[in-house]
Coordinates of C-alpha atoms and ligand atoms in Angstrom, one line a residue:
X1 CA -62.2 -88.5 14.3
X2 CA -62.6 -91.7 16.3
X3 CA -66.3 -91.1 16.9
X4 CA -66.8 -90.1 13.3
X5 CA -65.4 -93.3 11.8
X6 CA -67.1 -95.5 14.5
X7 CA -70.5 -94.0 13.9
X8 CA -70.1 -94.2 10.1
X9 CA -69.0 -97.8 10.4
X10 CA -72.1 -98.6 12.5
X11 CA -74.3 -97.0 9.9
X12 CA -72.8 -98.8 6.9
X13 CA -72.4 -102.2 8.5
X14 CA -75.0 -102.3 11.2
X15 CA -72.4 -103.6 13.6
X16 CA -69.5 -102.3 15.8
X17 CA -66.0 -102.2 14.2
X18 CA -63.6 -104.9 15.5
X19 CA -60.6 -102.6 15.2
X20 CA -60.0 -98.8 15.2
X21 CA -56.7 -97.7 13.8
X22 CA -54.9 -94.4 13.7
X23 CA -51.7 -93.4 11.9
X24 CA -50.4 -89.8 12.3
X25 CA -49.1 -87.2 9.8
X26 CA -45.7 -85.6 10.5
X27 CA -43.9 -82.3 10.4
X28 CA -40.2 -82.4 9.6
X29 CA -38.2 -80.2 11.9
X30 CA -35.1 -80.3 9.8
X31 CA -33.4 -82.6 7.2
X32 CA -35.1 -82.1 3.9
X33 CA -34.4 -84.2 0.8
X34 CA -31.8 -86.0 2.8
X35 CA -33.6 -89.2 3.3
X36 CA -33.2 -90.6 -0.3
X37 CA -29.6 -89.5 -0.1
X38 CA -29.1 -92.1 2.8
X39 CA -28.8 -89.2 5.2
X40 CA -30.3 -87.9 8.4
X41 CA -33.8 -86.4 9.2
X42 CA -35.5 -85.1 12.3
X43 CA -39.3 -85.3 11.9
X44 CA -42.0 -85.5 14.5
X45 CA -45.5 -86.9 14.3
X46 CA -48.4 -84.5 14.7
X47 CA -51.8 -84.7 16.4
X48 CA -53.6 -85.1 13.1
X49 CA -54.1 -88.6 11.7
X50 CA -55.8 -91.1 9.3
X51 CA -58.4 -93.1 11.2
X52 CA -59.9 -96.5 10.1
X53 CA -62.7 -98.4 11.7
X54 CA -62.8 -101.9 10.3
X55 CA -63.7 -105.6 10.5
X56 CA -62.2 -108.6 8.7
X57 CA -63.9 -110.3 5.7
X58 CA -63.7 -114.0 5.0
X59 CA -62.7 -113.4 1.3
X60 CA -60.1 -111.3 -0.6
X61 CA -62.3 -108.2 -1.0
X62 CA -61.2 -104.9 0.4
X63 CA -64.0 -102.2 0.8
X64 CA -63.2 -98.9 2.4
X65 CA -65.8 -96.1 2.6
X66 CA -64.3 -92.6 2.8
X67 CA -65.7 -89.7 4.8
X68 CA -63.6 -87.3 2.9
X69 CA -64.1 -88.4 -0.7
X70 CA -67.4 -89.3 -2.5
X71 CA -66.1 -92.7 -3.6
X72 CA -64.8 -95.8 -1.8
X73 CA -61.8 -98.0 -2.4
X74 CA -63.1 -101.3 -3.5
X75 CA -60.8 -104.1 -4.9
X76 CA -60.0 -107.7 -4.9
X77 CA -56.6 -108.7 -3.5
X78 CA -56.3 -111.4 -6.2
X79 CA -56.6 -108.9 -9.0
X80 CA -55.4 -105.4 -8.1
X81 CA -55.6 -102.9 -10.9
X82 CA -54.5 -99.3 -11.3
X83 CA -57.0 -96.5 -10.6
X84 CA -56.8 -92.8 -10.0
X85 CA -57.8 -91.1 -6.7
X86 CA -57.1 -91.9 -3.1
X87 CA -57.6 -95.7 -3.4
X88 CA -54.3 -96.0 -5.2
X89 CA -52.5 -95.7 -1.8
X90 CA -54.5 -98.5 -0.3
X91 CA -54.1 -100.6 -3.4
X92 CA -50.4 -99.8 -3.6
X93 CA -49.9 -101.1 0.0
X94 CA -51.8 -104.3 -0.7
X95 CA -49.7 -104.8 -3.8
X96 CA -46.4 -104.1 -2.0
X97 CA -47.3 -106.5 0.8
X98 CA -47.9 -109.3 -1.7
X99 CA -44.7 -108.5 -3.5
X100 CA -42.8 -108.7 -0.2
X101 CA -44.3 -112.2 0.5
X102 CA -47.1 -111.2 2.9
X103 CA -50.5 -112.7 2.5
X104 CA -53.0 -109.9 3.1
X105 CA -56.7 -110.9 3.4
X106 CA -59.9 -108.9 3.0
X107 CA -61.5 -106.3 5.3
X108 CA -64.1 -103.6 5.2
X109 CA -64.4 -100.3 7.0
X110 CA -64.5 -96.6 7.0
X111 CA -61.6 -94.1 6.7
X112 CA -61.2 -90.5 7.5
X113 CA -58.3 -88.0 8.0
X114 CA -57.7 -84.6 9.4
X115 CA -54.3 -84.2 7.8
X116 CA -54.4 -81.5 5.1
X117 CA -53.7 -83.1 1.7
X118 CA -50.7 -82.0 -0.4
X119 CA -49.5 -79.7 2.4
X120 CA -46.2 -81.4 3.2
X121 CA -47.6 -83.1 6.3
X122 CA -47.5 -86.7 4.9
X123 CA -51.2 -87.4 4.4
X124 CA -50.4 -90.2 2.0
X125 CA -47.7 -91.8 4.2
X126 CA -50.2 -91.8 7.1
X127 CA -52.8 -93.4 4.8
X128 CA -50.3 -96.1 3.8
X129 CA -49.3 -96.8 7.4
X130 CA -53.0 -97.0 8.5
X131 CA -53.8 -99.4 5.7
X132 CA -50.7 -101.5 6.5
X133 CA -51.7 -101.6 10.1
X134 CA -55.2 -102.7 9.1
X135 CA -53.8 -105.6 7.1
X136 CA -51.5 -106.6 9.9
X137 CA -54.5 -106.8 12.3
X138 CA -56.8 -108.8 10.0
X139 CA -54.2 -111.0 8.4
X140 CA -52.2 -111.7 11.5
X141 CA -48.6 -110.4 11.4
X142 CA -46.7 -108.1 13.7
X143 CA -46.6 -104.5 12.5
X144 CA -42.8 -104.0 12.5
X145 CA -42.4 -100.2 11.8
X146 CA -39.2 -100.4 9.7
X147 CA -40.6 -103.2 7.5
X148 CA -44.1 -101.7 7.1
X149 CA -42.5 -98.3 6.3
X150 CA -40.5 -99.9 3.5
X151 CA -43.8 -101.4 2.2
X152 CA -45.4 -98.0 2.2
X153 CA -42.4 -96.5 0.4
X154 CA -42.5 -99.2 -2.2
X155 CA -46.2 -98.5 -2.8
X156 CA -45.5 -94.8 -3.2
X157 CA -42.5 -95.4 -5.5
X158 CA -43.6 -98.3 -7.7
X159 CA -47.4 -98.1 -7.6
X160 CA -48.2 -94.4 -7.2
X161 CA -45.0 -93.2 -9.1
X162 CA -43.6 -90.7 -6.6
X163 CA -39.9 -91.5 -6.0
X164 CA -40.0 -90.5 -2.3
X165 CA -37.7 -91.6 0.5
X166 CA -38.4 -93.4 3.8
X167 CA -38.9 -90.6 6.3
X168 CA -42.6 -90.1 6.2
X169 CA -43.7 -93.7 6.4
X170 CA -41.1 -94.4 9.1
X171 CA -42.1 -91.6 11.4
X172 CA -45.8 -92.3 10.9
X173 CA -45.1 -95.9 11.9
X174 CA -42.6 -95.4 14.7
X175 CA -43.5 -92.0 16.2
X176 CA -43.3 -91.3 19.9
X177 CA -45.4 -88.9 22.0
X178 CA -43.6 -85.7 22.8
X179 CA -40.5 -86.5 20.8
X180 CA -39.0 -85.9 17.4
X181 CA -37.1 -88.8 15.8
X182 CA -33.5 -88.6 14.7
X183 CA -33.5 -91.2 11.8
X184 CA -30.4 -92.5 10.0
X185 CA -32.0 -93.3 6.7
X186 CA -29.2 -95.7 5.8
X187 CA -29.9 -98.3 8.5
X188 CA -33.3 -96.9 9.7
X189 CA -32.0 -96.6 13.3
X190 CA -34.1 -94.2 15.3
X191 CA -33.2 -92.0 18.3
X192 CA -36.1 -90.2 20.1
X193 CA -35.2 -86.5 20.8
X194 CA -37.4 -84.4 23.2
X195 CA -38.3 -80.8 22.3
X196 CA -36.4 -78.1 24.2
X197 CA -38.1 -77.1 27.4
X198 CA -40.9 -74.6 27.1
X199 CA -41.0 -74.6 23.3
X200 CA -43.9 -75.3 20.9
X201 CA -43.9 -76.4 17.3
X202 CA -46.2 -74.4 15.0
X203 CA -47.2 -75.7 11.6
X204 CA -48.0 -72.9 9.1
X205 CA -49.9 -74.0 6.0
X206 CA -49.5 -71.5 3.2
X207 CA -52.6 -72.8 1.4
X208 CA -50.5 -73.5 -1.7
X209 CA -50.2 -77.1 -2.8
X210 CA -47.8 -79.6 -4.4
X211 CA -48.0 -83.0 -6.0
X212 CA -44.9 -85.1 -5.8
X213 CA -45.7 -86.9 -9.1
X214 CA -46.1 -83.5 -10.9
X215 CA -43.7 -81.2 -9.0
X216 CA -39.9 -81.1 -9.3
X217 CA -39.5 -83.8 -6.6
X218 CA -38.4 -86.6 -8.9
X219 CA -36.1 -84.2 -10.7
X220 CA -34.4 -83.2 -7.5
X221 CA -33.8 -86.8 -6.7
X222 CA -32.2 -87.4 -10.2
X223 CA -30.0 -84.3 -9.7
X224 CA -28.7 -85.7 -6.4
X225 CA -28.0 -89.1 -8.0
X226 CA -26.1 -87.3 -10.8
X227 CA -24.0 -85.4 -8.2
X228 CA -23.3 -88.5 -6.2
X229 CA -22.3 -90.3 -9.4
X230 CA -19.9 -87.5 -10.3
X231 CA -18.4 -87.5 -6.9
X232 CA -17.9 -91.3 -7.1
X233 CA -20.2 -92.3 -4.2
X234 CA -23.5 -94.3 -4.1
X235 CA -25.2 -91.6 -2.0
X236 CA -24.4 -88.0 -1.1
X237 CA -24.4 -89.1 2.6
X238 CA -20.9 -90.3 1.9
X239 CA -19.4 -86.9 1.0
X240 CA -18.1 -84.8 3.9
X241 CA -18.3 -81.0 3.7
X242 CA -14.5 -80.8 3.5
X243 CA -14.3 -83.2 0.6
X244 CA -17.2 -81.5 -1.1
X245 CA -15.5 -78.1 -0.8
X246 CA -12.3 -79.5 -2.3
X247 CA -14.0 -81.1 -5.3
X248 CA -17.0 -78.8 -5.9
X249 CA -15.5 -76.6 -8.5
X250 CA -15.4 -79.5 -10.9
X251 CA -19.2 -80.0 -10.6
X252 CA -21.7 -78.4 -12.9
X253 CA -23.1 -75.3 -11.2
X254 CA -26.7 -76.6 -10.7
X255 CA -25.6 -80.0 -9.4
X256 CA -23.1 -78.2 -7.1
X257 CA -25.9 -76.3 -5.4
X258 CA -28.1 -79.3 -5.1
X259 CA -25.3 -81.3 -3.5
X260 CA -24.3 -78.5 -1.3
X261 CA -27.9 -78.4 0.1
X262 CA -27.9 -82.1 0.9
X263 CA -24.4 -82.2 2.4
X264 CA -24.8 -79.1 4.6
X265 CA -28.4 -80.2 5.6
X266 CA -27.1 -83.6 6.8
X267 CA -24.6 -81.7 9.1
X268 CA -27.4 -79.4 10.3
X269 CA -29.6 -82.3 11.3
X270 CA -26.9 -83.8 13.5
X271 CA -26.2 -80.4 15.1
X272 CA -30.0 -79.9 15.6
X273 CA -30.4 -83.2 17.4
X274 CA -27.6 -82.2 19.7
X275 CA -29.0 -78.8 20.2
X276 CA -32.4 -80.1 21.1
X277 CA -31.1 -82.7 23.5
X278 CA -29.1 -79.9 25.3
X279 CA -32.2 -77.7 25.5
X280 CA -30.7 -75.3 23.0
X281 CA -33.8 -73.8 21.4
X282 CA -31.9 -70.7 20.1
X283 CA -29.3 -72.9 18.4
X284 CA -32.0 -75.2 17.0
X285 CA -33.8 -72.1 15.6
X286 CA -30.6 -70.8 13.9
X287 CA -30.2 -74.2 12.2
X288 CA -33.8 -74.1 11.0
X289 CA -33.3 -70.7 9.5
X290 CA -30.1 -71.8 7.7
X291 CA -31.9 -74.8 6.4
X292 CA -34.6 -72.6 4.8
X293 CA -32.0 -70.4 3.1
X294 CA -30.3 -73.6 1.7
X295 CA -33.7 -74.9 0.4
X296 CA -34.6 -71.5 -1.1
X297 CA -31.3 -70.7 -2.8
X298 CA -29.4 -74.0 -3.4
X299 CA -32.2 -76.7 -3.7
X300 CA -34.8 -74.2 -5.0
X301 CA -37.9 -76.0 -3.6
X302 CA -39.6 -73.0 -1.9
X303 CA -42.3 -70.8 -3.5
X304 CA -43.0 -67.1 -2.8
X305 CA -45.7 -68.0 -0.3
X306 CA -43.3 -70.2 1.7
X307 CA -40.7 -67.5 1.7
X308 CA -43.2 -64.9 2.9
X309 CA -44.5 -67.2 5.6
X310 CA -41.0 -68.0 6.9
X311 CA -39.9 -64.4 6.9
X312 CA -43.1 -63.3 8.8
X313 CA -42.6 -66.1 11.3
X314 CA -38.9 -65.3 11.9
X315 CA -39.7 -61.7 12.7
X316 CA -42.2 -62.5 15.5
X317 CA -41.2 -62.2 19.2
X318 CA -40.6 -65.6 20.7
X319 CA -39.7 -67.3 17.4
X320 CA -36.5 -69.3 17.6
X321 CA -36.5 -70.2 13.9
X322 CA -38.6 -71.2 11.0
X323 CA -38.3 -73.1 7.7
X324 CA -40.4 -74.7 5.0
X325 CA -41.0 -78.4 5.7
X326 CA -41.7 -81.5 3.6
X327 CA -41.1 -82.0 -0.1
X328 CA -41.5 -78.3 -1.0
X329 CA -43.0 -76.4 -4.0
X330 CA -45.9 -75.4 -1.7
X331 CA -47.5 -76.6 1.5
X332 CA -46.3 -75.9 5.0
X333 CA -43.6 -74.2 7.0
X334 CA -42.7 -75.0 10.6
X335 CA -41.5 -72.7 13.4
X336 CA -40.1 -73.4 16.9
X337 CA -41.4 -70.8 19.3
X338 CA -41.4 -70.0 23.0
X339 CA -44.4 -71.9 24.4
X340 CA -45.9 -68.9 26.2
X341 CA -45.9 -66.8 23.0
X342 CA -47.4 -69.5 20.8
X343 CA -51.0 -68.2 20.7
X344 CA -49.9 -64.6 20.0
X345 CA -47.5 -66.0 17.3
X346 CA -50.3 -67.9 15.6
X347 CA -52.7 -64.9 15.4
X348 CA -50.0 -62.4 14.3
X349 CA -48.6 -64.6 11.6
X350 CA -52.1 -65.5 10.4
X351 CA -53.1 -61.8 10.0
X352 CA -49.8 -60.7 8.5
X353 CA -49.7 -63.6 5.9
X354 CA -53.3 -63.0 4.9
X355 CA -52.5 -59.3 4.4
X356 CA -49.4 -60.1 2.4
X357 CA -50.8 -62.7 0.1
X358 CA -54.6 -62.6 0.1
X359 CA -54.6 -66.3 1.0
X360 CA -56.1 -67.7 4.2
X361 CA -53.4 -69.8 6.0
X362 CA -54.0 -72.6 8.4
X363 CA -51.7 -72.2 11.4
X364 CA -51.7 -74.4 14.4
X365 CA -49.6 -75.6 17.4
X366 CA -49.0 -79.3 17.3
X367 CA -48.0 -82.1 19.6
X368 CA -46.0 -85.3 18.8
X369 CA -48.2 -88.4 19.1
X370 CA -47.6 -92.1 19.1
X371 CA -47.0 -93.7 15.7
X372 CA -49.5 -96.1 13.9
X373 CA -51.6 -97.9 16.5
X374 CA -54.7 -99.8 17.2
X375 CA -56.8 -97.9 19.6
X376 CA -59.4 -100.7 19.9
Ligands
GLA1 C1 -41.4 -85.9 0.9 C2 -41.0 -87.4 0.8 C3 -39.9 -87.7 1.8 C4 -38.8 -86.6 1.9 C5 -39.4 -85.2 1.9 C6 -38.3 -84.2 1.7 O1 -42.1 -85.7 2.1 O2 -42.1 -88.2 1.0 O3 -39.4 -89.0 1.6 O4 -37.9 -86.8 0.8 O5 -40.3 -85.0 0.9 O6 -37.5 -84.2 2.8

C-alpha cells in the first residue's frame, strides 16, 4: 500500500510526497452498540489501513486522487458543498475541523485503502482519521486522538448523516500494536489490553454488506434513547442489571430487549477485559458467544449469513468464541482461536461457509497495529 500511493503520487505530481500517512481499520472484539450509550467497548486495530501520500498546497484547495475509485475528491476549503461518493468523508472532516475552530489549509495527494468497505471494519472511520492526520500535518497542529476522533464522529453524524458513536474513530486514532483497547465511551479513557497468550484473532467477512445511513443503525440508536428516557437516565450506561431487572416489566417489549442487550453487553465488556488480562481465552470466548446471542435475539442486528458464519466458527476445534462485529446487518464476524490452529480454522470455515451459502467469504488472521501515524 505504501509503495502504491508513493508511486502514484510520483506519477501524478512529478515529485516525491512530503508525508505518508496511514490510519488502520478495526475489529471490535466485544461491546456492540454500547458506545453511543456512553458504555464500554473493546476494539482492536487491524493490519489493514487507509494510506495517503501528500504534499501541502499554498492555497485552500484539497485534491485527492483515489486508487480505489474512478473519481478524486476536489474541493475548496472556503466553500465546501455536499456531494455523493467517498469524498463526503474527506469534506466532512474538513467541515468539522472548521466548525471546531481549526484552520485547515490545502493539500494534494493520493489515497488508497485495503479495508473492505461496508464490512464492519471501519473503512470510513479510518478514512476520516487519515484525512484528519493529513490536515494536522499540513496545517500544523498536534494530532490529539480524542479530539480528532470527535472531529471524525461529527463529520459522520452531521455531514454524512450516520448517527454513529465514537468507537471506530477513537481506536483508529489511538490504536496500539498487539493490543485491544478498553474504552470508556463516557470520558474516552483508554486502557490497552493484550490478547491472551497463544491466541489469534480471525476476521470473517460474510460478503454481505450494510450501509449505516440506510440500515437499522439510526433506528437502534433511537430505540436506546427511548429506553433510557423511560428509565429516567441520560444513557443506558447508567442502568445496572439489577435495576433493569426490577423495572424491565414496565418497558415496552421491543425496547426491553434493546435495552437488555446494551446493559448486559456493557457488563460483558468489563468481564472480557478482565478475562483477557488474566490470559483467560476460554472465558473471553464464552463472553463473545453470549454477545452474539444477545445481538441476534435482543438487538436483532445479525443476518442469516452472520449467524451461519458464527455457528460454523464456533464448531471448529481451537475456537474459543465467535460473534458478529461492528454495526451489524451484514459484514464481518470475529473469532478468537488458538494460534496454532488458525490456518486450519481459516480454511475449514471458508469451505463450510461457501458450501452453506454459495457466497465466497474473505477470512483472515489479523494483528493489531499502531493508530493513525505519519510513516514519513
Ligand atoms: C458502527 C459505529 C460505531 C458503533 C458500532 C456498533 O461501527 O460506527 O460507533 O456504534 O457500529 O458497536
